[in-house]
Amino acid sequence: MLSKLGTSLREAIKKFLGRPVADELAVKELIRDVQRALLLADVNVELVLKITQLIEERALKEPVPSGFTRREVTLKVLYESLVELLGGEKQPKILYPANESITLMLVGVQGSGKTTTAAKLAWFYKSRGYRPGIVCADTFRPGAYDQLKQLALSVGVPFYGERTGTSTEIALRGINELKKMGCNVIIIDTAGRHKSESTLMEEMKLLSEVIKPSEVILVVDATIGQQAKVQAEAFNNATKIGSIIVTKLDGAAKGGGALSAVVATGAQIKFIGIGEKIDELEIFDPPSFVSRLLGMGDLKLLAERVKEASLRGEMKSLVTGKFTLKDMVQQLEGLKKLGPLRKVLEMIPGFGLNLPDEIADVAQEKLEKWTVMVKSMTKEELEHPEIINRSRMRRIARGSGVKVKDVKELLETYEAMKRMMKNLLRKQKKGRLPLPFKA
Ligand SMILES: Nc1nc2c(ncn2[C@@H]2O[C@H](COP(=O)(O)OP(=O)(O)OP(=O)(O)O)[C@@H](O)[C@H]2O)c(=O)[nH]1
Ligand SMILES: [Mg+2]
């Protein structure tokens, strides 16, 4: 699967690891190799430039937490960026409550793999205890009915089709019949062949309006590379695409291009097809996909460890340091760099839960405002915020171009944070504090 891209990325990493130091030169060389690998896999040029520029910046600038090296931070950044390029960490919705009856309508151009995928999906859901059924709503291609019926038989799931008639009526009757038989995942295969592309789109639009499926799934052939974007957009204009299945990733030299192009449209890839056989369908999970691609299962782990270590560093000074107003603003800034604050804090057991919402959700603009306010305070005010009375507040507000209530809010947040720190310290003394603080 994407073996060529995998090989060239692995070679780039090997070369990078062989360098005596991970300096700017080495990072630049790695970036160039990654660029070449992605371009060869037909990833869009602009996309490649954007992502590699980001990798370079982050690899050279991100602080190296103690116990780690620049080399490891660079690999972590490379891993994270590739995951992002392929859709990030968001998990697609695959499983449904058993008491829900869902209909999945597959659409796509001819030969993209809809019929095969319909059978693969039936097999997937059947082996997870669902009761799938398949409807053939392809009335265009002679042989579509028999192909699907045969496949349904081999999977061992109910099939509904009619040799003549209109797709909308057949689909409606099919859904009804299969529901009566107790099916809870109904998969509808549609035509890919048509008089023209516009009549195909019209039929899909009509069909989706009539049967109102739980989800329209676009099936795209990976061998077309970045052209997948055009297809995704065209279908999305006709009927709202819920998610995408990319087929034929086995051996597709342009697979990386297809995946990233689809992701760039904002669509979510649910499954990938990796062969002609019925069980050659996989849930698409960018983190594990990238780990496998790079041939380093532990890269994901490394990324997490680096993140945790920098977090620990930030948190430690937050908890143990003399906690002034200035510290608070600086620390919050530091934490924010590691990711969305709430998410970062959630990673620390026992911390996320206690955190007041106003701190966890603090927006970037607010932090910037706070930074300016802190700069308008005197040294004395910073060390002893309790002396900040109304007139001092007015002066600080004027000096930093904010309202008095903003200054008040900063002070209140500081108080809340300080209280929480005290609690944490107390717990730490009692030895009840979770791991990150003990280090
Ligand atoms: N290697 C490989 N072949 C696949 C995969 N998925 C589908 N195919 C093959 O692609 C060809 C076309 O698949 P179909 O499922 O008939 O495609 P379709 O979209 O239904 O085509 P039309 O009904 O003509 O629109 C078949 O030979 C399948 O075996 C895959 O993941 N890997
Ligand atoms: Mg078909």
GROMACS .gro file of C-alpha atoms and ligand atoms in nm:
model
  472
    1MET     CA    1   0.000   0.000   0.000
    2LEU     CA    2   0.157   0.325  -0.118
    3SER     CA    3   0.475   0.124  -0.110
    4LYS     CA    4   0.673   0.366  -0.323
    5LEU     CA    5   0.589   0.666  -0.111
    6GLY     CA    6   0.664   0.466   0.201
    7THR     CA    7   1.000   0.354   0.069
    8SER     CA    8   1.114   0.701  -0.030
    9LEU     CA    9   1.001   0.854   0.299
   10ARG     CA   10   1.178   0.583   0.493
   11GLU     CA   11   1.493   0.641   0.293
   12ALA     CA   12   1.474   1.013   0.364
   13ILE     CA   13   1.445   0.944   0.735
   14LYS     CA   14   1.729   0.695   0.730
   15LYS     CA   15   1.954   0.951   0.561
   16PHE     CA   16   1.853   1.210   0.818
   17LEU     CA   17   1.927   0.975   1.105
   18GLY     CA   18   2.268   0.902   0.955
   19ARG     CA   19   2.369   1.267   0.970
   20PRO     CA   20   2.611   1.346   1.254
   21VAL     CA   21   2.399   1.637   1.375
   22ALA     CA   22   2.043   1.741   1.312
   23ASP     CA   23   2.133   2.095   1.215
   24GLU     CA   24   1.964   2.326   0.970
   25LEU     CA   25   2.143   2.163   0.679
   26ALA     CA   26   2.025   1.816   0.775
   27VAL     CA   27   1.668   1.935   0.829
   28LYS     CA   28   1.671   2.111   0.491
   29GLU     CA   29   1.795   1.797   0.323
   30LEU     CA   30   1.523   1.591   0.489
   31ILE     CA   31   1.263   1.844   0.374
   32ARG     CA   32   1.388   1.825   0.015
   33ASP     CA   33   1.369   1.445   0.019
   34VAL     CA   34   1.019   1.453   0.168
   35GLN     CA   35   0.914   1.704  -0.098
   36ARG     CA   36   1.041   1.480  -0.373
   37ALA     CA   37   0.865   1.177  -0.226
   38LEU     CA   38   0.532   1.356  -0.195
   39LEU     CA   39   0.551   1.506  -0.543
   40LEU     CA   40   0.625   1.165  -0.691
   41ALA     CA   41   0.313   1.035  -0.518
   42ASP     CA   42   0.120   1.308  -0.702
   43VAL     CA   43   0.049   1.522  -0.398
   44ASN     CA   44  -0.047   1.869  -0.516
   45VAL     CA   45   0.255   2.101  -0.549
   46GLU     CA   46   0.107   2.381  -0.343
   47LEU     CA   47   0.010   2.138  -0.072
   48VAL     CA   48   0.362   1.994  -0.070
   49LEU     CA   49   0.519   2.337  -0.041
   50LYS     CA   50   0.284   2.441   0.233
   51ILE     CA   51   0.339   2.135   0.445
   52THR     CA   52   0.715   2.115   0.400
   53GLN     CA   53   0.757   2.483   0.481
   54LEU     CA   54   0.567   2.423   0.801
   55ILE     CA   55   0.776   2.118   0.884
   56GLU     CA   56   1.096   2.314   0.834
   57GLU     CA   57   0.981   2.602   1.051
   58ARG     CA   58   0.856   2.384   1.333
   59ALA     CA   59   1.149   2.142   1.318
   60LEU     CA   60   1.398   2.423   1.363
   61LYS     CA   61   1.203   2.640   1.606
   62GLU     CA   62   1.011   2.412   1.835
   63PRO     CA   63   1.178   2.389   2.174
   64VAL     CA   64   1.351   2.061   2.247
   65PRO     CA   65   1.225   1.927   2.580
   66SER     CA   66   1.487   1.793   2.815
   67GLY     CA   67   1.574   1.432   2.749
   68PHE     CA   68   1.512   1.468   2.377
   69THR     CA   69   1.709   1.581   2.076
   70ARG     CA   70   1.640   1.809   1.784
   71ARG     CA   71   1.645   1.497   1.571
   72GLU     CA   72   1.352   1.350   1.760
   73VAL     CA   73   1.159   1.674   1.756
   74THR     CA   74   1.208   1.688   1.378
   75LEU     CA   75   1.075   1.336   1.333
   76LYS     CA   76   0.782   1.415   1.556
   77VAL     CA   77   0.704   1.721   1.347
   78LEU     CA   78   0.733   1.521   1.024
   79TYR     CA   79   0.499   1.256   1.160
   80GLU     CA   80   0.244   1.508   1.282
   81SER     CA   81   0.249   1.702   0.956
   82LEU     CA   82   0.192   1.391   0.747
   83VAL     CA   83  -0.097   1.291   0.972
   84GLU     CA   84  -0.241   1.638   0.925
   85LEU     CA   85  -0.197   1.614   0.545
   86LEU     CA   86  -0.400   1.294   0.547
   87GLY     CA   87  -0.683   1.419   0.761
   88GLY     CA   88  -0.563   1.454   1.120
   89GLU     CA   89  -0.668   1.254   1.421
   90LYS     CA   90  -1.042   1.286   1.393
   91GLN     CA   91  -1.202   0.943   1.386
   92PRO     CA   92  -1.471   0.877   1.126
   93LYS     CA   93  -1.811   0.753   1.238
   94ILE     CA   94  -1.812   0.388   1.148
   95LEU     CA   95  -2.031   0.213   1.398
   96TYR     CA   96  -2.396   0.288   1.466
   97PRO     CA   97  -2.630   0.197   1.749
   98ALA     CA   98  -2.777  -0.145   1.672
   99ASN     CA   99  -3.134  -0.019   1.703
  100GLU     CA  100  -3.078   0.243   1.435
  101SER     CA  101  -3.151   0.160   1.075
  102ILE     CA  102  -2.907   0.328   0.841
  103THR     CA  103  -2.883   0.356   0.465
  104LEU     CA  104  -2.553   0.418   0.291
  105MET     CA  105  -2.570   0.533  -0.070
  106LEU     CA  106  -2.253   0.476  -0.270
  107VAL     CA  107  -2.179   0.710  -0.559
  108GLY     CA  108  -1.883   0.748  -0.793
  109VAL     CA  109  -1.774   0.743  -1.154
  110GLN     CA  110  -1.765   0.418  -1.350
  111GLY     CA  111  -1.508   0.168  -1.247
  112SER     CA  112  -1.423   0.346  -0.923
  113GLY     CA  113  -1.516   0.039  -0.724
  114LYS     CA  114  -1.869   0.105  -0.595
  115THR     CA  115  -2.008  -0.243  -0.650
  116THR     CA  116  -1.703  -0.414  -0.501
  117THR     CA  117  -1.709  -0.170  -0.209
  118ALA     CA  118  -2.081  -0.232  -0.149
  119ALA     CA  119  -2.002  -0.598  -0.095
  120LYS     CA  120  -1.695  -0.516   0.118
  121LEU     CA  121  -1.904  -0.290   0.340
  122ALA     CA  122  -2.168  -0.560   0.378
  123TRP     CA  123  -1.897  -0.801   0.484
  124PHE     CA  124  -1.745  -0.543   0.721
  125TYR     CA  125  -2.073  -0.476   0.899
  126LYS     CA  126  -2.181  -0.837   0.897
  127SER     CA  127  -1.864  -0.944   1.070
  128ARG     CA  128  -1.934  -0.684   1.338
  129GLY     CA  129  -2.274  -0.822   1.418
  130TYR     CA  130  -2.490  -0.592   1.204
  131ARG     CA  131  -2.752  -0.715   0.960
  132PRO     CA  132  -2.656  -0.557   0.628
  133GLY     CA  133  -2.843  -0.581   0.301
  134ILE     CA  134  -2.756  -0.461  -0.048
  135VAL     CA  135  -2.975  -0.284  -0.303
  136CYS     CA  136  -2.878  -0.257  -0.669
  137ALA     CA  137  -2.989   0.083  -0.797
  138ASP     CA  138  -2.764   0.071  -1.102
  139THR     CA  139  -3.010   0.037  -1.389
  140PHE     CA  140  -2.765   0.159  -1.645
  141ARG     CA  141  -2.502  -0.104  -1.682
  142PRO     CA  142  -2.617  -0.441  -1.809
  143GLY     CA  143  -2.474  -0.699  -1.575
  144ALA     CA  144  -2.475  -0.473  -1.269
  145TYR     CA  145  -2.765  -0.669  -1.119
  146ASP     CA  146  -2.597  -1.007  -1.161
  147GLN     CA  147  -2.257  -0.883  -1.041
  148LEU     CA  148  -2.402  -0.749  -0.717
  149LYS     CA  149  -2.637  -1.039  -0.659
  150GLN     CA  150  -2.344  -1.278  -0.692
  151LEU     CA  151  -2.137  -1.071  -0.449
  152ALA     CA  152  -2.422  -1.050  -0.196
  153LEU     CA  153  -2.456  -1.426  -0.216
  154SER     CA  154  -2.088  -1.478  -0.148
  155VAL     CA  155  -2.100  -1.247   0.155
  156GLY     CA  156  -2.421  -1.412   0.268
  157VAL     CA  157  -2.643  -1.103   0.295
  158PRO     CA  158  -2.987  -1.025   0.148
  159PHE     CA  159  -2.997  -0.860  -0.192
  160TYR     CA  160  -3.267  -0.659  -0.365
  161GLY     CA  161  -3.274  -0.564  -0.731
  162GLU     CA  162  -3.502  -0.549  -1.036
  163ARG     CA  163  -3.393  -0.614  -1.390
  164THR     CA  164  -3.592  -0.325  -1.537
  165GLY     CA  165  -3.733  -0.005  -1.394
  166THR     CA  166  -3.614   0.329  -1.260
  167SER     CA  167  -3.344   0.357  -0.997
  168THR     CA  168  -3.547   0.568  -0.755
  169GLU     CA  169  -3.837   0.325  -0.744
  170ILE     CA  170  -3.614   0.020  -0.718
  171ALA     CA  171  -3.413   0.182  -0.438
  172LEU     CA  172  -3.726   0.274  -0.240
  173ARG     CA  173  -3.875  -0.073  -0.277
  174GLY     CA  174  -3.539  -0.229  -0.195
  175ILE     CA  175  -3.496  -0.029   0.127
  176ASN     CA  176  -3.850  -0.125   0.230
  177GLU     CA  177  -3.808  -0.492   0.156
  178LEU     CA  178  -3.472  -0.520   0.329
  179LYS     CA  179  -3.603  -0.336   0.634
  180LYS     CA  180  -3.889  -0.582   0.652
  181MET     CA  181  -3.631  -0.859   0.653
  182GLY     CA  182  -3.466  -0.697   0.954
  183CYS     CA  183  -3.165  -0.537   0.785
  184ASN     CA  184  -3.016  -0.246   0.983
  185VAL     CA  185  -2.739  -0.137   0.746
  186ILE     CA  186  -2.871  -0.098   0.393
  187ILE     CA  187  -2.611  -0.036   0.126
  188ILE     CA  188  -2.722   0.109  -0.205
  189ASP     CA  189  -2.506   0.063  -0.513
  190THR     CA  190  -2.564   0.314  -0.791
  191ALA     CA  191  -2.468   0.361  -1.154
  192GLY     CA  192  -2.134   0.498  -1.263
  193ARG     CA  193  -2.187   0.462  -1.631
  194HIS     CA  194  -2.430   0.707  -1.786
  195LYS     CA  195  -2.506   0.900  -2.104
  196SER     CA  196  -2.292   1.187  -1.973
  197GLU     CA  197  -2.144   1.318  -1.654
  198SER     CA  198  -2.422   1.570  -1.609
  199THR     CA  199  -2.698   1.309  -1.641
  200LEU     CA  200  -2.511   1.093  -1.389
  201MET     CA  201  -2.500   1.383  -1.144
  202GLU     CA  202  -2.867   1.455  -1.202
  203GLU     CA  203  -2.960   1.097  -1.130
  204MET     CA  204  -2.753   1.093  -0.809
  205LYS     CA  205  -2.913   1.417  -0.696
  206LEU     CA  206  -3.263   1.285  -0.760
  207LEU     CA  207  -3.188   0.949  -0.603
  208SER     CA  208  -3.047   1.102  -0.286
  209GLU     CA  209  -3.345   1.338  -0.260
  210VAL     CA  210  -3.591   1.055  -0.292
  211ILE     CA  211  -3.433   0.792  -0.069
  212LYS     CA  212  -3.280   1.037   0.181
  213PRO     CA  213  -2.992   0.810   0.281
  214SER     CA  214  -2.828   0.843   0.622
  215GLU     CA  215  -2.511   0.914   0.431
  216VAL     CA  216  -2.388   0.950   0.076
  217ILE     CA  217  -2.045   0.794   0.039
  218LEU     CA  218  -1.828   0.881  -0.256
  219VAL     CA  219  -1.610   0.604  -0.393
  220VAL     CA  220  -1.289   0.730  -0.553
  221ASP     CA  221  -1.021   0.535  -0.737
  222ALA     CA  222  -0.678   0.617  -0.592
  223THR     CA  223  -0.501   0.564  -0.922
  224ILE     CA  224  -0.628   0.899  -1.050
  225GLY     CA  225  -0.411   1.082  -0.796
  226GLN     CA  226  -0.487   1.446  -0.724
  227GLN     CA  227  -0.765   1.444  -0.984
  228ALA     CA  228  -0.968   1.294  -0.701
  229LYS     CA  229  -1.031   1.649  -0.585
  230VAL     CA  230  -1.223   1.739  -0.899
  231GLN     CA  231  -1.441   1.432  -0.858
  232ALA     CA  232  -1.504   1.498  -0.491
  233GLU     CA  233  -1.610   1.852  -0.568
  234ALA     CA  234  -1.833   1.756  -0.861
  235PHE     CA  235  -2.023   1.497  -0.659
  236ASN     CA  236  -2.043   1.720  -0.358
  237ASN     CA  237  -2.215   1.980  -0.571
  238ALA     CA  238  -2.477   1.730  -0.683
  239THR     CA  239  -2.543   1.565  -0.349
  240LYS     CA  240  -2.390   1.640  -0.012
  241ILE     CA  241  -2.108   1.390   0.030
  242GLY     CA  242  -2.087   1.259   0.385
  243SER     CA  243  -1.761   1.075   0.356
  244ILE     CA  244  -1.529   0.909   0.109
  245ILE     CA  245  -1.390   0.566   0.041
  246VAL     CA  246  -1.067   0.561  -0.158
  247THR     CA  247  -1.019   0.233  -0.345
  248LYS     CA  248  -0.728   0.059  -0.515
  249LEU     CA  249  -0.467   0.196  -0.279
  250ASP     CA  250  -0.284  -0.130  -0.321
  251GLY     CA  251  -0.003  -0.044  -0.553
  252ALA     CA  252  -0.146   0.293  -0.660
  253ALA     CA  253   0.162   0.507  -0.725
  254LYS     CA  254  -0.049   0.821  -0.697
  255GLY     CA  255  -0.234   0.714  -0.384
  256GLY     CA  256  -0.081   0.982  -0.166
  257GLY     CA  257  -0.206   1.242  -0.411
  258ALA     CA  258  -0.556   1.099  -0.408
  259LEU     CA  259  -0.578   1.085  -0.029
  260SER     CA  260  -0.441   1.434   0.032
  261ALA     CA  261  -0.652   1.585  -0.248
  262VAL     CA  262  -0.968   1.440  -0.097
  263VAL     CA  263  -0.872   1.565   0.249
  264ALA     CA  264  -0.809   1.910   0.105
  265THR     CA  265  -1.177   1.935   0.007
  266GLY     CA  266  -1.267   1.897   0.373
  267ALA     CA  267  -1.422   1.554   0.323
  268GLN     CA  268  -1.349   1.271   0.560
  269ILE     CA  269  -1.206   0.945   0.434
  270LYS     CA  270  -1.381   0.657   0.610
  271PHE     CA  271  -1.235   0.349   0.453
  272ILE     CA  272  -0.969   0.256   0.203
  273GLY     CA  273  -0.983  -0.032  -0.041
  274ILE     CA  274  -0.658  -0.226  -0.059
  275GLY     CA  275  -0.739  -0.513  -0.292
  276GLU     CA  276  -1.012  -0.682  -0.490
  277LYS     CA  277  -1.107  -0.931  -0.222
  278ILE     CA  278  -1.407  -0.888  -0.002
  279ASP     CA  279  -1.208  -0.835   0.318
  280GLU     CA  280  -0.963  -0.589   0.166
  281LEU     CA  281  -1.124  -0.283   0.317
  282GLU     CA  282  -0.973  -0.092   0.607
  283ILE     CA  283  -1.091   0.183   0.836
  284PHE     CA  284  -0.883   0.486   0.747
  285ASP     CA  285  -0.695   0.615   1.049
  286PRO     CA  286  -0.429   0.873   0.952
  287PRO     CA  287  -0.203   0.822   1.259
  288SER     CA  288  -0.167   0.448   1.214
  289PHE     CA  289  -0.159   0.485   0.837
  290VAL     CA  290   0.136   0.725   0.860
  291SER     CA  291   0.313   0.507   1.117
  292ARG     CA  292   0.290   0.216   0.880
  293LEU     CA  293   0.390   0.429   0.584
  294LEU     CA  294   0.704   0.541   0.760
  295GLY     CA  295   0.765   0.189   0.881
  296MET     CA  296   0.812   0.313   1.233
  297GLY     CA  297   0.539   0.203   1.464
  298ASP     CA  298   0.708   0.388   1.745
  299LEU     CA  299   0.703   0.725   1.574
  300LYS     CA  300   0.355   0.787   1.707
  301LEU     CA  301   0.478   0.698   2.050
  302LEU     CA  302   0.777   0.927   2.011
  303ALA     CA  303   0.550   1.214   1.912
  304GLU     CA  304   0.343   1.159   2.222
  305ARG     CA  305   0.646   1.132   2.445
  306VAL     CA  306   0.801   1.454   2.315
  307LYS     CA  307   0.473   1.631   2.365
  308GLU     CA  308   0.434   1.495   2.713
  309ALA     CA  309   0.787   1.595   2.807
  310SER     CA  310   0.744   1.955   2.697
  311LEU     CA  311   0.414   1.958   2.876
  312ARG     CA  312   0.578   1.834   3.190
  313GLY     CA  313   0.841   2.106   3.166
  314GLU     CA  314   0.577   2.373   3.127
  315MET     CA  315   0.359   2.236   3.400
  316LYS     CA  316   0.641   2.190   3.645
  317SER     CA  317   0.741   2.555   3.637
  318LEU     CA  318   0.375   2.642   3.650
  319VAL     CA  319   0.326   2.445   3.968
  320THR     CA  320   0.652   2.490   4.152
  321GLY     CA  321   0.758   2.839   4.054
  322LYS     CA  322   0.666   3.146   4.249
  323PHE     CA  323   0.347   3.207   4.068
  324THR     CA  324   0.319   3.571   3.964
  325LEU     CA  325   0.080   3.730   3.720
  326LYS     CA  326   0.351   3.749   3.460
  327ASP     CA  327   0.425   3.379   3.505
  328MET     CA  328   0.065   3.293   3.448
  329VAL     CA  329   0.041   3.476   3.119
  330GLN     CA  330   0.375   3.341   3.002
  331GLN     CA  331   0.291   2.986   3.100
  332LEU     CA  332  -0.045   2.995   2.934
  333GLU     CA  333   0.127   3.117   2.617
  334GLY     CA  334   0.377   2.836   2.644
  335LEU     CA  335   0.110   2.573   2.692
  336LYS     CA  336  -0.091   2.707   2.404
  337LYS     CA  337   0.196   2.644   2.168
  338LEU     CA  338   0.158   2.273   2.238
  339GLY     CA  339  -0.196   2.266   2.106
  340PRO     CA  340  -0.547   2.375   2.199
  341LEU     CA  341  -0.521   2.451   2.570
  342ARG     CA  342  -0.812   2.238   2.681
  343LYS     CA  343  -0.678   1.940   2.490
  344VAL     CA  344  -0.329   1.986   2.626
  345LEU     CA  345  -0.456   2.012   2.980
  346GLU     CA  346  -0.680   1.712   2.934
  347MET     CA  347  -0.371   1.506   2.875
  348ILE     CA  348  -0.270   1.561   3.234
  349PRO     CA  349  -0.475   1.345   3.461
  350GLY     CA  350  -0.639   1.532   3.742
  351PHE     CA  351  -0.569   1.871   3.594
  352GLY     CA  352  -0.816   1.912   3.311
  353LEU     CA  353  -1.103   1.832   3.539
  354ASN     CA  354  -1.024   2.101   3.792
  355LEU     CA  355  -0.952   2.371   3.544
  356PRO     CA  356  -1.204   2.654   3.541
  357ASP     CA  357  -1.365   2.691   3.200
  358GLU     CA  358  -1.252   3.048   3.165
  359ILE     CA  359  -0.892   2.933   3.168
  360ALA     CA  360  -0.928   2.620   2.959
  361ASP     CA  361  -1.113   2.807   2.689
  362VAL     CA  362  -0.906   3.119   2.700
  363ALA     CA  363  -0.879   3.248   2.346
  364GLN     CA  364  -0.561   3.355   2.177
  365GLU     CA  365  -0.679   3.717   2.151
  366LYS     CA  366  -0.743   3.724   2.520
  367LEU     CA  367  -0.395   3.597   2.594
  368GLU     CA  368  -0.252   3.866   2.373
  369LYS     CA  369  -0.454   4.126   2.557
  370TRP     CA  370  -0.332   3.991   2.888
  371THR     CA  371   0.027   4.007   2.770
  372VAL     CA  372  -0.013   4.376   2.690
  373MET     CA  373  -0.178   4.445   3.025
  374VAL     CA  374   0.102   4.275   3.213
  375LYS     CA  375   0.348   4.498   3.030
  376SER     CA  376   0.160   4.805   3.155
  377MET     CA  377   0.198   4.701   3.519
  378THR     CA  378   0.471   4.813   3.753
  379LYS     CA  379   0.713   4.568   3.905
  380GLU     CA  380   0.541   4.607   4.238
  381GLU     CA  381   0.199   4.535   4.090
  382LEU     CA  382   0.329   4.226   3.919
  383GLU     CA  383   0.474   4.086   4.240
  384HIS     CA  384   0.183   4.187   4.459
  385PRO     CA  385  -0.131   4.199   4.246
  386GLU     CA  386  -0.342   4.251   4.558
  387ILE     CA  387  -0.238   4.619   4.563
  388ILE     CA  388  -0.411   4.682   4.230
  389ASN     CA  389  -0.704   4.898   4.328
  390ARG     CA  390  -0.959   5.074   4.113
  391SER     CA  391  -0.737   5.366   4.014
  392ARG     CA  392  -0.445   5.138   3.931
  393MET     CA  393  -0.685   4.931   3.720
  394ARG     CA  394  -0.791   5.242   3.530
  395ARG     CA  395  -0.427   5.331   3.465
  396ILE     CA  396  -0.342   4.981   3.344
  397ALA     CA  397  -0.651   4.975   3.121
  398ARG     CA  398  -0.561   5.309   2.967
  399GLY     CA  399  -0.198   5.206   2.921
  400SER     CA  400  -0.291   4.890   2.735
  401GLY     CA  401  -0.597   5.011   2.546
  402VAL     CA  402  -0.847   4.785   2.720
  403LYS     CA  403  -1.145   4.830   2.953
  404VAL     CA  404  -1.127   4.822   3.332
  405LYS     CA  405  -1.338   4.507   3.327
  406ASP     CA  406  -1.067   4.335   3.121
  407VAL     CA  407  -0.809   4.412   3.388
  408LYS     CA  408  -1.050   4.284   3.648
  409GLU     CA  409  -1.100   3.964   3.456
  410LEU     CA  410  -0.727   3.905   3.433
  411LEU     CA  411  -0.693   3.951   3.808
  412GLU     CA  412  -0.983   3.718   3.877
  413THR     CA  413  -0.841   3.452   3.649
  414TYR     CA  414  -0.509   3.488   3.823
  415GLU     CA  415  -0.671   3.438   4.162
  416ALA     CA  416  -0.856   3.129   4.040
  417MET     CA  417  -0.540   2.988   3.892
  418LYS     CA  418  -0.343   3.056   4.207
  419ARG     CA  419  -0.602   2.879   4.417
  420MET     CA  420  -0.579   2.582   4.187
  421MET     CA  421  -0.200   2.583   4.209
  422LYS     CA  422  -0.224   2.574   4.587
  423ASN     CA  423  -0.450   2.273   4.564
  424LEU     CA  424  -0.215   2.100   4.329
  425LEU     CA  425   0.081   2.168   4.553
  426ARG     CA  426  -0.104   2.029   4.849
  427LYS     CA  427  -0.187   1.713   4.656
  428GLN     CA  428   0.170   1.690   4.539
  429LYS     CA  429   0.295   1.701   4.896
  430LYS     CA  430   0.059   1.424   4.989
  431GLY     CA  431   0.201   1.226   4.698
  432ARG     CA  432  -0.134   1.206   4.529
  433LEU     CA  433  -0.043   1.397   4.221
  434PRO     CA  434  -0.036   1.217   3.889
  435LEU     CA  435   0.280   1.135   3.710
  436PRO     CA  436   0.369   1.442   3.508
  437PHE     CA  437   0.428   1.644   3.823
  438LYS     CA  438   0.652   1.398   3.994
  439ALA     CA  439   0.925   1.409   3.734
  440LIG     N1  440  -0.681  -0.369  -0.672
  440LIG     C1  441  -0.802  -0.327  -0.636
  440LIG     N2  442  -0.902  -0.339  -0.723
  440LIG     C2  443  -1.024  -0.294  -0.683
  440LIG     C3  444  -1.048  -0.235  -0.557
  440LIG     N3  445  -1.179  -0.201  -0.551
  440LIG     C4  446  -1.232  -0.236  -0.669
  440LIG     N4  447  -1.142  -0.293  -0.752
  440LIG     C5  448  -1.158  -0.342  -0.889
  440LIG     O1  449  -1.200  -0.237  -0.972
  440LIG     C6  450  -1.282  -0.285  -1.079
  440LIG     C7  451  -1.411  -0.203  -1.084
  440LIG     O2  452  -1.484  -0.226  -0.967
  440LIG     P1  453  -1.643  -0.213  -0.956
  440LIG     O3  454  -1.678  -0.236  -0.814
  440LIG     O4  455  -1.712  -0.295  -1.058
  440LIG     O5  456  -1.659  -0.060  -0.991
  440LIG     P2  457  -1.794   0.025  -1.006
  440LIG     O6  458  -1.770   0.158  -0.951
  440LIG     O7  459  -1.908  -0.049  -0.951
  440LIG     O8  460  -1.807   0.035  -1.163
  440LIG     P3  461  -1.939   0.070  -1.249
  440LIG     O9  462  -2.049  -0.017  -1.196
  440LIG    O10  463  -1.905   0.039  -1.389
  440LIG    O11  464  -1.965   0.214  -1.229
  440LIG     C8  465  -1.306  -0.432  -1.049
  440LIG    O12  466  -1.221  -0.508  -1.128
  440LIG     C9  467  -1.268  -0.445  -0.902
  440LIG    O13  468  -1.220  -0.574  -0.872
  440LIG    C10  469  -0.936  -0.224  -0.468
  440LIG    O14  470  -0.944  -0.172  -0.356
  440LIG     N5  471  -0.816  -0.271  -0.511
  441MG      MG  472  -2.088  -0.106  -1.029
   0.00000   0.00000   0.00000
